[in-house]
Amino acid sequence: CHGSTLKHQRRFPDDFLFGTATAAYQIEGAWNEDGKGENIWDYLTHNNPTVIKNQDNGDIAADSYHNYKRDVEMMRELGLDAYRFSLSWSRILPTGLANQVNPAGIEYYNNLINEMVKYNITPMITLYHWDLPQKLQELGGFSSPLMGEWFEDYARVVFENFGDRVKMFITFNEPREICYEGYGSDTKAPILNATGVGTYLCAKNLLIAHARAYHLYDKEFRATQGGQCGITISVNWFTPATESAEDEIAAELMRQGEFGIYVHPIFSTEGGFPKELSDRIAEKSAQQGFARSRLPEFTEEEKAFVRGTFDFFGVNHYTGHLVSATEHKEIHPVPSLLDDVDAGQFYADDWPASASAWLVLAPDSIFQALSYLDKKYNKPVFYITENGWSMYEDRDLIDDDRITYYRASMESLLNCLDSGINVKGYMAWSLMDNFEWNQGYNERFGLYRVDFSDPARTRTPRKSAFVYKHIVKHRYVDYDYQPESMTMTID
Ligand code: PNW
C-alpha cells in the first residue's frame, strides 16, 4: 500500500533545505598529511585497534581530503541545496590550541567551501564531530573546565576564516555520544568509562563551551557576517510501553537522560538541567555515599549564560524505543546514567531492523520527537541534521530497505510541516559510505557506495541516491518512481 493520492500531493516548500551530512574523521583520511595533528580517533584506532570492527580505522577512509571535487560533483548530481560537513580541529590547529594555525588545513576547507559556493550549495559547518586534538585530551578533554576557552579560541579561527561564505555553524555534534559514549562508557574515544561521573562532568563543560562559541559569534561576528549558530543534539523517540503512569514517568526520565540533559540548559525558559533527572541523580549520589551530586549543578550565572544560546535546533534523529518502568531492565554499572534512569528499553517486534543494532524503523518517530520538542521548548526553528539507514557492506546498489526508510522519514517530516512545526531542512546521513566508528566499514549509510578496496575510493550511486534526487527536485514523494538506469547525471 503506497498511501492515498492526497499523501502524494503533500509538498515540501521551495525554500526547504535538502542536503546530506558527513563528518571529517569518517570521510577525510589524510590523517597525518600536510601538518595535521593527531586526534583522539587517530589515537584510539592506532593504539587500541581491537575496539573497532575488523580493526578498521580512518587513516584513509573515503579519502575526501583528495577527492573533495568529486564529493561536490555528487552533491550537484543529487541537486542538493545544502551540505553539512565537519572540520577537523587538529587539521586546523595541530595541538588544539590557537597559537599555531596550520595553513594547509585552512586551505583544504577553503577549497571545499569555494567549490560548493561556486555551485550554489549552502555549506553548513559542524565545528566538532568527535575528533578532539589528542593534546587537549591529555590535558583533560571535556573533563576540564578549560574546554570552554579552548573551544572558543578554535571557534574564533573558524569564524574568521570561513564566516564570510559560511552562514550556518553547528558547535557540537551530539553531546550524548561525546559525553555518554566517550566519558561514561567504553565505546567511543576516549573510552574513559568513568560511568555515572564522566558523562555529567562532560555535559556541563560541553554546554559552557557551546555557549562561549555562541556568544563569541553573537558579539564579534554576527553583525558583519549575518549567519546563524546552533547545536546538533541526537533526539531519538521514547514511547511509554503501556499507558501506566509508571511507564510515562520512566519514558520521561529516559528522555531527560538521553537528550533533555543537553536540550534543557539551552532551549528551556528557565535553563539548567532538567529537574526530575537532576533530583534523581542527587538522590542516588547521596545513597551511594558521594559527598555531592555526581551531576555538577550550574550556578545561576552559568544558567543564564547557557540559556537561549541558539539560532536553530539541529536534531539528529534515527530511531525510536519503547520504555518500561518494570520490563526489559538490564543490569547497569553503579553508578551510571542508565542506573540513574533505571528503566527498560526495547523495540516493538514489527519495527524493521537495519544493519546497526541500535537502528530500527519506528513509526512516525520524527514527528513524535519534534512535536515533543516543539511544545516543551517554545517552537524553535529545527533542522534535521542527520537521518539515515545502514546496510551491510556486501549489499549491492539496490538498497530498497533504505528507500523505504527515507520515504517514511519524508512522510513524518510532512506531518511536522502540516502541524505547524518550523522545520526548515533535512540532511540525509550520509552522502557516501564512511568509517562508521566502532563498526568500521561493516555498516554502510551512503547514498553513494564507496569502494574501500580501490585506492581511488570510487563512488557509485545507489538506487536510494536516485530516489532522494527525485524528492529534492520535485519536493514530494513519488512512490511509483523508479530510476530508468543507474547512470547518474547532473541536471
Ligand atoms: C550519528 N543512537 O551517531 C553520528 O553523528 C554519525 O557520525 C554516525 O555515523 C551516524 O549517527 C550513524 O551511526 C549516532 O544510538 C549514534 O541512536 C548513535 C545513535 C544515533 C546517532
Short mmCIF file of C-alpha atoms and ligand atoms in Angstrom, two decimals:
data_model
loop_
_atom_site.label_atom_id
_atom_site.label_comp_id
_atom_site.label_asym_id
_atom_site.label_seq_id
_atom_site.Cartn_x
_atom_site.Cartn_y
_atom_site.Cartn_z
CA CYS A 1 0.00 0.00 0.00
CA HIS A 2 1.50 3.30 -1.03
CA GLY A 3 -0.85 5.69 0.70
CA SER A 4 -3.53 7.93 -0.68
CA THR A 5 -3.30 10.32 -3.61
CA LEU A 6 -3.63 13.13 -1.12
CA LYS A 7 -0.47 11.97 0.58
CA HIS A 8 1.34 12.13 -2.78
CA GLN A 9 0.37 15.74 -3.19
CA ARG A 10 1.87 16.90 0.07
CA ARG A 11 4.89 19.01 -0.81
CA PHE A 12 7.96 20.48 0.79
CA PRO A 13 8.31 24.25 0.44
CA ASP A 14 10.67 25.51 -2.28
CA ASP A 15 12.98 27.04 0.32
CA PHE A 16 13.18 23.84 2.39
CA LEU A 17 16.87 22.94 2.59
CA PHE A 18 17.57 19.41 1.38
CA GLY A 19 21.09 18.14 1.87
CA THR A 20 23.34 15.36 3.06
CA ALA A 21 25.76 15.16 6.01
CA THR A 22 29.22 13.77 6.72
CA ALA A 23 31.95 14.16 9.35
CA ALA A 24 35.68 14.82 8.99
CA TYR A 25 37.12 11.72 10.65
CA GLN A 26 34.65 9.47 8.84
CA ILE A 27 35.49 10.63 5.31
CA GLU A 28 38.67 12.73 5.02
CA GLY A 29 41.56 10.31 5.59
CA ALA A 30 44.97 12.05 5.18
CA TRP A 31 45.27 11.56 8.91
CA ASN A 32 48.86 12.82 9.12
CA GLU A 33 49.25 14.81 5.92
CA ASP A 34 50.19 18.47 5.46
CA GLY A 35 50.66 19.28 9.13
CA LYS A 36 47.50 17.76 10.60
CA GLY A 37 47.84 16.92 14.31
CA GLU A 38 46.73 13.67 15.93
CA ASN A 39 43.20 13.47 17.29
CA ILE A 40 41.53 11.08 19.73
CA TRP A 41 40.19 8.82 16.95
CA ASP A 42 43.64 8.55 15.35
CA TYR A 43 44.97 7.72 18.78
CA LEU A 44 42.25 5.20 19.64
CA THR A 45 42.32 3.32 16.33
CA HIS A 46 46.14 3.16 16.32
CA ASN A 47 46.70 2.29 19.98
CA ASN A 48 43.62 0.27 20.79
CA PRO A 49 42.64 -1.19 17.40
CA THR A 50 40.61 -4.10 18.76
CA VAL A 51 37.79 -1.82 19.90
CA ILE A 52 36.96 -1.32 16.19
CA LYS A 53 35.34 -4.00 14.00
CA ASN A 54 37.98 -5.62 11.76
CA GLN A 55 40.49 -3.21 13.33
CA ASP A 56 39.46 -0.67 10.68
CA ASN A 57 40.48 2.98 11.03
CA GLY A 58 40.02 6.35 9.34
CA ASP A 59 43.62 6.76 8.11
CA ILE A 60 42.38 6.91 4.52
CA ALA A 61 38.60 6.50 4.87
CA ALA A 62 36.83 7.81 1.74
CA ASP A 63 39.93 9.98 1.10
CA SER A 64 37.81 13.10 0.77
CA TYR A 65 40.93 15.16 1.51
CA HIS A 66 41.97 14.33 -2.05
CA ASN A 67 38.51 13.75 -3.56
CA TYR A 68 36.60 16.86 -2.49
CA LYS A 69 35.85 17.87 -6.08
CA ARG A 70 34.19 14.52 -6.73
CA ASP A 71 32.24 14.97 -3.47
CA VAL A 72 30.88 18.32 -4.69
CA GLU A 73 30.13 16.75 -8.06
CA MET A 74 27.97 14.17 -6.23
CA MET A 75 26.13 16.99 -4.44
CA ARG A 76 25.43 18.50 -7.86
CA GLU A 77 24.27 15.14 -9.21
CA LEU A 78 21.80 14.92 -6.34
CA GLY A 79 20.73 18.53 -6.83
CA LEU A 80 21.34 19.33 -3.15
CA ASP A 81 20.54 22.69 -1.62
CA ALA A 82 23.00 22.19 1.26
CA TYR A 83 25.83 20.05 2.56
CA ARG A 84 26.69 19.55 6.22
CA PHE A 85 30.30 18.63 6.95
CA SER A 86 32.60 18.92 9.95
CA LEU A 87 36.01 20.49 10.40
CA SER A 88 38.90 18.50 11.78
CA TRP A 89 40.05 20.64 14.73
CA SER A 90 43.57 19.16 14.64
CA ARG A 91 43.88 19.75 10.89
CA ILE A 92 43.35 23.46 11.58
CA LEU A 93 45.08 23.64 14.98
CA PRO A 94 47.51 20.70 15.25
CA THR A 95 47.85 20.87 19.04
CA GLY A 96 44.30 22.09 19.56
CA LEU A 97 45.50 25.48 20.84
CA ALA A 98 45.05 28.54 18.65
CA ASN A 99 48.62 29.87 18.83
CA GLN A 100 49.57 27.69 15.86
CA VAL A 101 47.31 27.59 12.80
CA ASN A 102 48.01 25.07 10.01
CA PRO A 103 47.70 26.93 6.67
CA ALA A 104 47.18 23.70 4.70
CA GLY A 105 44.16 22.89 6.87
CA ILE A 106 42.61 26.29 6.20
CA GLU A 107 43.35 25.87 2.51
CA TYR A 108 41.63 22.47 2.31
CA TYR A 109 38.39 23.81 3.80
CA ASN A 110 38.59 26.98 1.68
CA ASN A 111 38.84 24.81 -1.45
CA LEU A 112 35.87 22.69 -0.38
CA ILE A 113 33.73 25.71 0.56
CA ASN A 114 34.61 27.60 -2.63
CA GLU A 115 33.75 24.60 -4.77
CA MET A 116 30.34 24.34 -3.07
CA VAL A 117 29.63 28.06 -3.26
CA LYS A 118 30.50 28.00 -6.98
CA TYR A 119 27.55 25.64 -7.50
CA ASN A 120 25.15 27.35 -5.09
CA ILE A 121 25.30 24.65 -2.43
CA THR A 122 24.85 26.07 1.07
CA PRO A 123 27.66 24.97 3.39
CA MET A 124 26.69 24.00 6.94
CA ILE A 125 29.73 23.59 9.19
CA THR A 126 29.93 21.42 12.30
CA LEU A 127 32.89 22.63 14.38
CA TYR A 128 33.17 19.45 16.42
CA HIS A 129 32.19 15.95 15.35
CA TRP A 130 34.04 13.84 17.95
CA ASP A 131 37.68 14.25 16.87
CA LEU A 132 39.32 16.18 19.70
CA PRO A 133 43.01 17.03 19.25
CA GLN A 134 44.88 14.39 21.26
CA LYS A 135 46.90 17.02 23.16
CA LEU A 136 43.71 18.53 24.55
CA GLN A 137 42.56 15.08 25.64
CA GLU A 138 45.81 14.69 27.54
CA LEU A 139 45.03 18.00 29.26
CA GLY A 140 41.66 16.61 30.38
CA GLY A 141 39.43 16.98 27.32
CA PHE A 142 35.78 17.53 28.23
CA SER A 143 36.54 16.71 31.87
CA SER A 144 38.35 20.02 32.06
CA PRO A 145 36.54 23.31 32.65
CA LEU A 146 39.19 24.81 30.33
CA MET A 147 37.32 23.24 27.41
CA GLY A 148 35.32 26.47 27.14
CA GLU A 149 38.45 28.54 26.46
CA TRP A 150 39.97 26.05 24.04
CA PHE A 151 36.76 25.74 22.08
CA GLU A 152 36.14 29.50 21.96
CA ASP A 153 39.66 30.12 20.64
CA TYR A 154 39.18 27.45 17.95
CA ALA A 155 35.74 28.85 17.06
CA ARG A 156 37.26 32.30 16.53
CA VAL A 157 39.72 30.88 13.99
CA VAL A 158 36.83 29.15 12.21
CA PHE A 159 34.53 32.20 12.11
CA GLU A 160 37.41 34.46 10.98
CA ASN A 161 38.48 32.20 8.15
CA PHE A 162 35.20 30.80 6.82
CA GLY A 163 32.38 33.04 8.11
CA ASP A 164 32.45 35.28 5.03
CA ARG A 165 31.00 32.38 2.97
CA VAL A 166 29.53 30.08 5.62
CA LYS A 167 26.32 31.24 7.32
CA MET A 168 25.35 28.18 9.31
CA PHE A 169 27.51 26.95 12.17
CA ILE A 170 26.84 23.99 14.45
CA THR A 171 29.06 23.96 17.53
CA PHE A 172 28.84 20.31 18.60
CA ASN A 173 27.51 17.16 17.01
CA GLU A 174 25.65 15.03 19.53
CA PRO A 175 26.70 15.81 23.10
CA ARG A 176 25.17 12.49 24.18
CA GLU A 177 27.57 10.49 22.05
CA ILE A 178 30.52 12.66 23.13
CA CYS A 179 29.72 12.54 26.85
CA TYR A 180 27.89 9.29 27.45
CA GLU A 181 29.70 7.08 24.95
CA GLY A 182 33.12 8.77 25.26
CA TYR A 183 33.31 9.51 29.01
CA GLY A 184 30.55 7.40 30.54
CA SER A 185 31.19 4.17 28.63
CA ASP A 186 33.98 2.38 26.78
CA THR A 187 32.68 2.58 23.23
CA LYS A 188 33.75 5.90 21.70
CA ALA A 189 37.06 7.78 22.03
CA PRO A 190 38.49 8.48 24.58
CA ILE A 191 36.80 5.31 26.03
CA LEU A 192 37.16 6.75 29.54
CA ASN A 193 34.45 4.50 31.01
CA ALA A 194 34.01 6.79 34.02
CA THR A 195 30.39 5.67 34.27
CA GLY A 196 27.93 7.92 36.08
CA VAL A 197 30.56 10.60 36.66
CA GLY A 198 32.34 11.35 33.38
CA THR A 199 29.08 11.76 31.44
CA TYR A 200 27.89 14.57 33.70
CA LEU A 201 31.21 16.39 34.02
CA CYS A 202 31.48 16.37 30.23
CA ALA A 203 27.88 17.58 29.84
CA LYS A 204 28.45 20.71 31.89
CA ASN A 205 31.80 21.61 30.32
CA LEU A 206 30.49 20.97 26.82
CA LEU A 207 27.41 23.14 27.36
CA ILE A 208 29.55 26.03 28.60
CA ALA A 209 31.91 25.60 25.63
CA HIS A 210 28.93 25.68 23.25
CA ALA A 211 27.63 28.86 24.92
CA ARG A 212 31.04 30.55 24.71
CA ALA A 213 31.23 29.91 20.97
CA TYR A 214 27.65 31.13 20.52
CA HIS A 215 28.29 34.35 22.46
CA LEU A 216 31.50 34.91 20.52
CA TYR A 217 29.62 34.64 17.23
CA ASP A 218 26.88 36.88 18.54
CA LYS A 219 29.20 39.62 19.80
CA GLU A 220 32.02 39.66 17.27
CA PHE A 221 30.79 38.12 14.02
CA ARG A 222 27.03 38.23 13.59
CA ALA A 223 26.85 41.91 12.69
CA THR A 224 29.35 41.63 9.84
CA GLN A 225 28.75 38.03 8.72
CA GLY A 226 24.99 37.74 9.28
CA GLY A 227 24.96 33.98 9.86
CA GLN A 228 23.47 31.64 12.43
CA CYS A 229 24.85 29.42 15.16
CA GLY A 230 23.22 26.39 16.76
CA ILE A 231 23.95 22.92 18.09
CA THR A 232 23.04 19.40 17.00
CA ILE A 233 21.62 17.01 19.58
CA SER A 234 20.61 13.38 18.96
CA VAL A 235 16.94 13.04 19.76
CA ASN A 236 15.53 9.58 19.26
CA TRP A 237 11.99 8.93 20.39
CA PHE A 238 10.96 7.15 23.62
CA THR A 239 7.35 5.97 23.89
CA PRO A 240 5.96 4.54 27.14
CA ALA A 241 5.43 0.78 26.67
CA THR A 242 1.95 0.98 28.27
CA GLU A 243 -0.41 3.73 29.34
CA SER A 244 0.51 3.29 33.01
CA ALA A 245 1.70 6.34 34.96
CA GLU A 246 4.91 4.44 35.89
CA ASP A 247 5.82 3.86 32.24
CA GLU A 248 5.11 7.50 31.35
CA ILE A 249 7.41 8.65 34.18
CA ALA A 250 10.08 6.16 33.11
CA ALA A 251 9.90 7.31 29.48
CA GLU A 252 10.19 10.96 30.51
CA LEU A 253 13.21 10.27 32.71
CA MET A 254 14.80 8.35 29.84
CA ARG A 255 14.24 11.33 27.52
CA GLN A 256 15.86 13.62 30.08
CA GLY A 257 18.87 11.30 30.45
CA GLU A 258 19.31 10.76 26.73
CA PHE A 259 18.71 14.27 25.39
CA GLY A 260 16.97 16.58 27.90
CA ILE A 261 20.21 16.95 29.85
CA TYR A 262 21.69 18.77 26.80
CA VAL A 263 18.50 20.36 25.48
CA HIS A 264 17.06 21.87 28.66
CA PRO A 265 20.01 24.13 29.61
CA ILE A 266 19.99 25.74 26.13
CA PHE A 267 16.38 25.65 24.93
CA SER A 268 14.17 25.87 28.05
CA THR A 269 12.94 29.15 29.52
CA GLU A 270 14.40 28.52 32.97
CA GLY A 271 17.69 26.93 31.91
CA GLY A 272 19.76 24.40 33.87
CA PHE A 273 19.49 20.62 33.91
CA PRO A 274 16.03 19.01 33.83
CA LYS A 275 14.60 18.88 37.34
CA GLU A 276 13.41 15.25 37.65
CA LEU A 277 16.71 13.92 36.34
CA SER A 278 18.85 16.16 38.50
CA ASP A 279 16.77 15.26 41.61
CA ARG A 280 17.17 11.58 40.81
CA ILE A 281 20.95 11.84 40.35
CA ALA A 282 21.32 13.85 43.59
CA GLU A 283 19.26 11.28 45.50
CA LYS A 284 21.17 8.29 44.10
CA SER A 285 24.53 10.02 44.64
CA ALA A 286 23.67 10.55 48.33
CA GLN A 287 22.60 6.90 48.72
CA GLN A 288 25.85 5.81 47.07
CA GLY A 289 27.99 7.76 49.55
CA PHE A 290 29.03 10.64 47.32
CA ALA A 291 29.62 13.94 49.15
CA ARG A 292 27.75 15.81 46.41
CA SER A 293 25.65 15.05 43.36
CA ARG A 294 27.56 13.45 40.51
CA LEU A 295 25.75 15.94 38.27
CA PRO A 296 27.60 19.25 38.67
CA GLU A 297 24.98 21.98 39.01
CA PHE A 298 25.15 25.26 37.12
CA THR A 299 25.45 28.47 39.10
CA GLU A 300 22.68 30.99 38.37
CA GLU A 301 25.18 32.97 36.31
CA GLU A 302 26.13 29.89 34.27
CA LYS A 303 22.47 29.01 33.72
CA ALA A 304 21.83 32.46 32.30
CA PHE A 305 25.00 32.24 30.18
CA VAL A 306 23.90 28.97 28.51
CA ARG A 307 20.15 29.64 28.23
CA GLY A 308 18.98 30.86 24.82
CA THR A 309 22.29 30.26 23.03
CA PHE A 310 20.79 29.09 19.73
CA ASP A 311 19.54 30.43 16.43
CA PHE A 312 18.24 26.99 15.45
CA PHE A 313 17.97 23.48 16.86
CA GLY A 314 19.79 20.75 14.92
CA VAL A 315 18.25 17.33 15.52
CA ASN A 316 19.87 14.04 14.57
CA HIS A 317 17.06 11.55 14.52
CA TYR A 318 17.32 7.87 13.65
CA THR A 319 15.07 5.62 15.65
CA GLY A 320 12.52 5.01 18.42
CA HIS A 321 12.24 2.90 21.58
CA LEU A 322 9.58 1.63 23.95
CA VAL A 323 10.27 2.35 27.62
CA SER A 324 9.05 0.38 30.61
CA ALA A 325 9.38 1.00 34.35
CA THR A 326 9.49 -2.74 35.02
CA GLU A 327 10.14 -4.83 31.87
CA HIS A 328 13.33 -5.38 29.84
CA LYS A 329 15.52 -3.90 32.56
CA GLU A 330 19.19 -4.75 32.22
CA ILE A 331 21.94 -4.69 34.79
CA HIS A 332 23.92 -1.45 34.51
CA PRO A 333 27.13 -0.42 36.26
CA VAL A 334 26.63 1.52 39.51
CA PRO A 335 26.86 4.44 39.25
CA SER A 336 25.89 5.12 35.64
CA LEU A 337 23.42 7.20 33.67
CA LEU A 338 21.28 4.15 32.89
CA ASP A 339 21.31 3.06 36.53
CA ASP A 340 20.26 6.59 37.48
CA VAL A 341 17.38 6.48 34.98
CA ASP A 342 16.51 2.91 35.99
CA ALA A 343 14.12 1.90 33.18
CA GLY A 344 13.95 -0.77 30.49
CA GLN A 345 14.03 -0.01 26.76
CA PHE A 346 13.21 -2.23 23.80
CA TYR A 347 11.82 -2.28 20.26
CA ALA A 348 8.44 -3.48 19.03
CA ASP A 349 8.75 -6.76 17.10
CA ASP A 350 7.30 -5.31 13.91
CA TRP A 351 9.76 -2.40 13.57
CA PRO A 352 12.08 -3.22 10.62
CA ALA A 353 15.75 -3.71 11.57
CA SER A 354 18.82 -2.20 9.86
CA ALA A 355 22.42 -3.47 9.95
CA SER A 356 23.00 -1.46 13.16
CA ALA A 357 21.79 -3.00 16.44
CA TRP A 358 20.51 0.39 17.64
CA LEU A 359 18.65 1.39 14.48
CA VAL A 360 15.08 0.31 13.63
CA LEU A 361 12.29 1.98 11.65
CA ALA A 362 9.87 3.17 14.32
CA PRO A 363 6.56 4.61 13.06
CA ASP A 364 6.35 8.40 12.57
CA SER A 365 9.16 8.95 15.05
CA ILE A 366 10.47 12.23 13.55
CA PHE A 367 7.03 13.74 14.06
CA GLN A 368 6.76 12.39 17.61
CA ALA A 369 10.19 13.68 18.60
CA LEU A 370 9.76 17.12 17.03
CA SER A 371 6.23 17.60 18.42
CA TYR A 372 7.54 16.94 21.92
CA LEU A 373 10.46 19.36 21.50
CA ASP A 374 8.28 21.95 19.80
CA LYS A 375 5.80 22.07 22.70
CA LYS A 376 8.31 21.80 25.51
CA TYR A 377 10.86 24.27 24.16
CA ASN A 378 8.73 27.08 22.72
CA LYS A 379 8.74 26.36 19.00
CA PRO A 380 12.37 26.77 17.92
CA VAL A 381 13.47 26.59 14.28
CA PHE A 382 14.51 22.99 13.58
CA TYR A 383 16.80 21.36 11.07
CA ILE A 384 17.06 17.60 10.85
CA THR A 385 20.85 17.46 10.61
CA GLU A 386 21.10 13.65 10.26
CA ASN A 387 18.77 10.76 9.48
CA GLY A 388 19.63 7.58 7.62
CA TRP A 389 19.71 3.80 7.37
CA SER A 390 22.52 1.24 7.50
CA MET A 391 23.01 -1.91 5.45
CA TYR A 392 25.88 -4.41 5.45
CA GLU A 393 28.84 -3.72 3.23
CA ASP A 394 28.22 -6.65 0.90
CA ARG A 395 24.77 -5.47 -0.21
CA ASP A 396 24.58 -4.33 -3.79
CA LEU A 397 23.48 -0.99 -5.16
CA ILE A 398 19.76 -1.80 -4.99
CA ASP A 399 19.06 -0.61 -1.45
CA ASP A 400 15.28 -0.85 -1.25
CA ASP A 401 15.22 -1.01 2.58
CA ARG A 402 17.00 2.35 2.71
CA ILE A 403 14.47 3.79 0.24
CA THR A 404 11.61 2.55 2.44
CA TYR A 405 13.21 4.28 5.43
CA TYR A 406 13.79 7.58 3.63
CA ARG A 407 10.24 7.66 2.30
CA ALA A 408 8.89 7.02 5.81
CA SER A 409 11.05 9.89 7.07
CA MET A 410 9.66 12.21 4.40
CA GLU A 411 6.07 11.38 5.42
CA SER A 412 6.93 12.02 9.06
CA LEU A 413 8.57 15.33 8.13
CA LEU A 414 5.49 16.34 6.14
CA ASN A 415 3.42 15.55 9.24
CA CYS A 416 5.63 18.06 11.11
CA LEU A 417 5.10 20.73 8.45
CA ASP A 418 1.33 20.07 8.40
CA SER A 419 1.13 20.59 12.14
CA GLY A 420 2.96 23.92 12.03
CA ILE A 421 6.36 22.79 13.36
CA ASN A 422 9.03 25.09 11.98
CA VAL A 423 11.40 22.57 10.41
CA LYS A 424 13.45 24.18 7.66
CA GLY A 425 15.75 21.49 6.37
CA TYR A 426 16.78 17.85 6.24
CA MET A 427 20.27 16.38 5.88
CA ALA A 428 20.43 12.71 4.91
CA TRP A 429 23.16 10.64 6.58
CA SER A 430 25.14 10.11 4.53
CA LEU A 431 26.33 11.41 1.17
CA MET A 432 28.61 8.37 0.92
CA ASP A 433 29.79 5.29 2.81
CA ASN A 434 32.28 6.14 5.53
CA PHE A 435 34.07 4.99 8.67
CA GLU A 436 31.17 4.06 10.95
CA TRP A 437 33.12 4.44 14.23
CA ASN A 438 33.24 1.19 16.22
CA GLN A 439 31.63 -0.67 13.32
CA GLY A 440 34.40 0.32 10.90
CA TYR A 441 33.39 -0.19 7.27
CA ASN A 442 30.99 -3.01 8.07
CA GLU A 443 27.84 -0.86 8.36
CA ARG A 444 27.16 1.44 5.40
CA PHE A 445 24.98 4.55 5.38
CA GLY A 446 25.84 6.02 1.98
CA LEU A 447 23.58 7.19 -0.83
CA TYR A 448 26.80 6.53 -2.76
CA ARG A 449 28.75 3.33 -2.26
CA VAL A 450 32.48 3.82 -1.71
CA ASP A 451 34.82 1.04 -2.81
CA PHE A 452 37.30 0.90 0.08
CA SER A 453 39.45 -1.72 -1.67
CA ASP A 454 40.07 0.65 -4.56
CA PRO A 455 42.91 3.16 -3.98
CA ALA A 456 40.83 5.75 -5.89
CA ARG A 457 37.91 5.19 -3.45
CA THR A 458 35.49 5.21 -6.38
CA ARG A 459 32.00 6.43 -5.52
CA THR A 460 28.93 4.85 -7.20
CA PRO A 461 25.33 5.98 -6.67
CA ARG A 462 22.92 3.53 -5.08
CA LYS A 463 19.25 3.34 -6.05
CA SER A 464 18.47 5.49 -2.98
CA ALA A 465 20.56 8.31 -4.49
CA PHE A 466 18.19 8.48 -7.47
CA VAL A 467 15.14 8.37 -5.21
CA TYR A 468 16.49 11.14 -2.97
CA LYS A 469 17.37 13.22 -6.04
CA HIS A 470 13.79 12.88 -7.27
CA ILE A 471 12.43 14.07 -3.89
CA VAL A 472 14.82 17.03 -3.77
CA LYS A 473 13.93 18.08 -7.30
CA HIS A 474 10.14 17.63 -7.17
CA ARG A 475 9.56 18.33 -3.42
CA TYR A 476 7.23 15.38 -2.96
CA VAL A 477 7.47 11.62 -2.60
CA ASP A 478 6.51 9.68 -5.71
CA TYR A 479 6.08 6.03 -4.69
CA ASP A 480 5.93 4.92 -8.33
CA TYR A 481 9.27 6.46 -9.22
CA GLN A 482 11.98 4.05 -10.42
CA PRO A 483 15.30 5.18 -11.89
CA GLU A 484 15.44 4.45 -15.62
CA SER A 485 19.05 3.40 -15.34
CA MET A 486 21.80 3.52 -12.74
CA THR A 487 23.69 6.18 -14.68
CA MET A 488 23.82 9.47 -12.79
CA THR A 489 23.96 12.85 -14.48
CA ILE A 490 23.97 16.48 -13.41
CA ASP A 491 20.65 18.11 -14.39
C1 PNW B 1 25.41 9.56 14.46
N1 PNW B 1 21.78 6.19 18.53
O1 PNW B 1 25.61 8.88 15.65
C2 PNW B 1 26.70 10.28 14.17
O2 PNW B 1 26.57 11.68 14.23
C3 PNW B 1 27.38 9.85 12.90
O3 PNW B 1 28.73 10.20 12.96
C4 PNW B 1 27.17 8.38 12.68
O4 PNW B 1 27.93 7.86 11.63
C5 PNW B 1 25.69 8.17 12.45
O5 PNW B 1 24.93 8.67 13.52
C6 PNW B 1 25.32 6.71 12.23
O6 PNW B 1 25.65 5.96 13.36
C7 PNW B 1 24.61 8.23 16.31
O7 PNW B 1 22.13 5.39 19.39
C8 PNW B 1 24.99 7.26 17.21
O8 PNW B 1 20.57 6.37 18.30
C9 PNW B 1 24.05 6.58 17.96
C10 PNW B 1 22.72 6.89 17.81
C11 PNW B 1 22.34 7.86 16.89
C12 PNW B 1 23.28 8.53 16.15
#
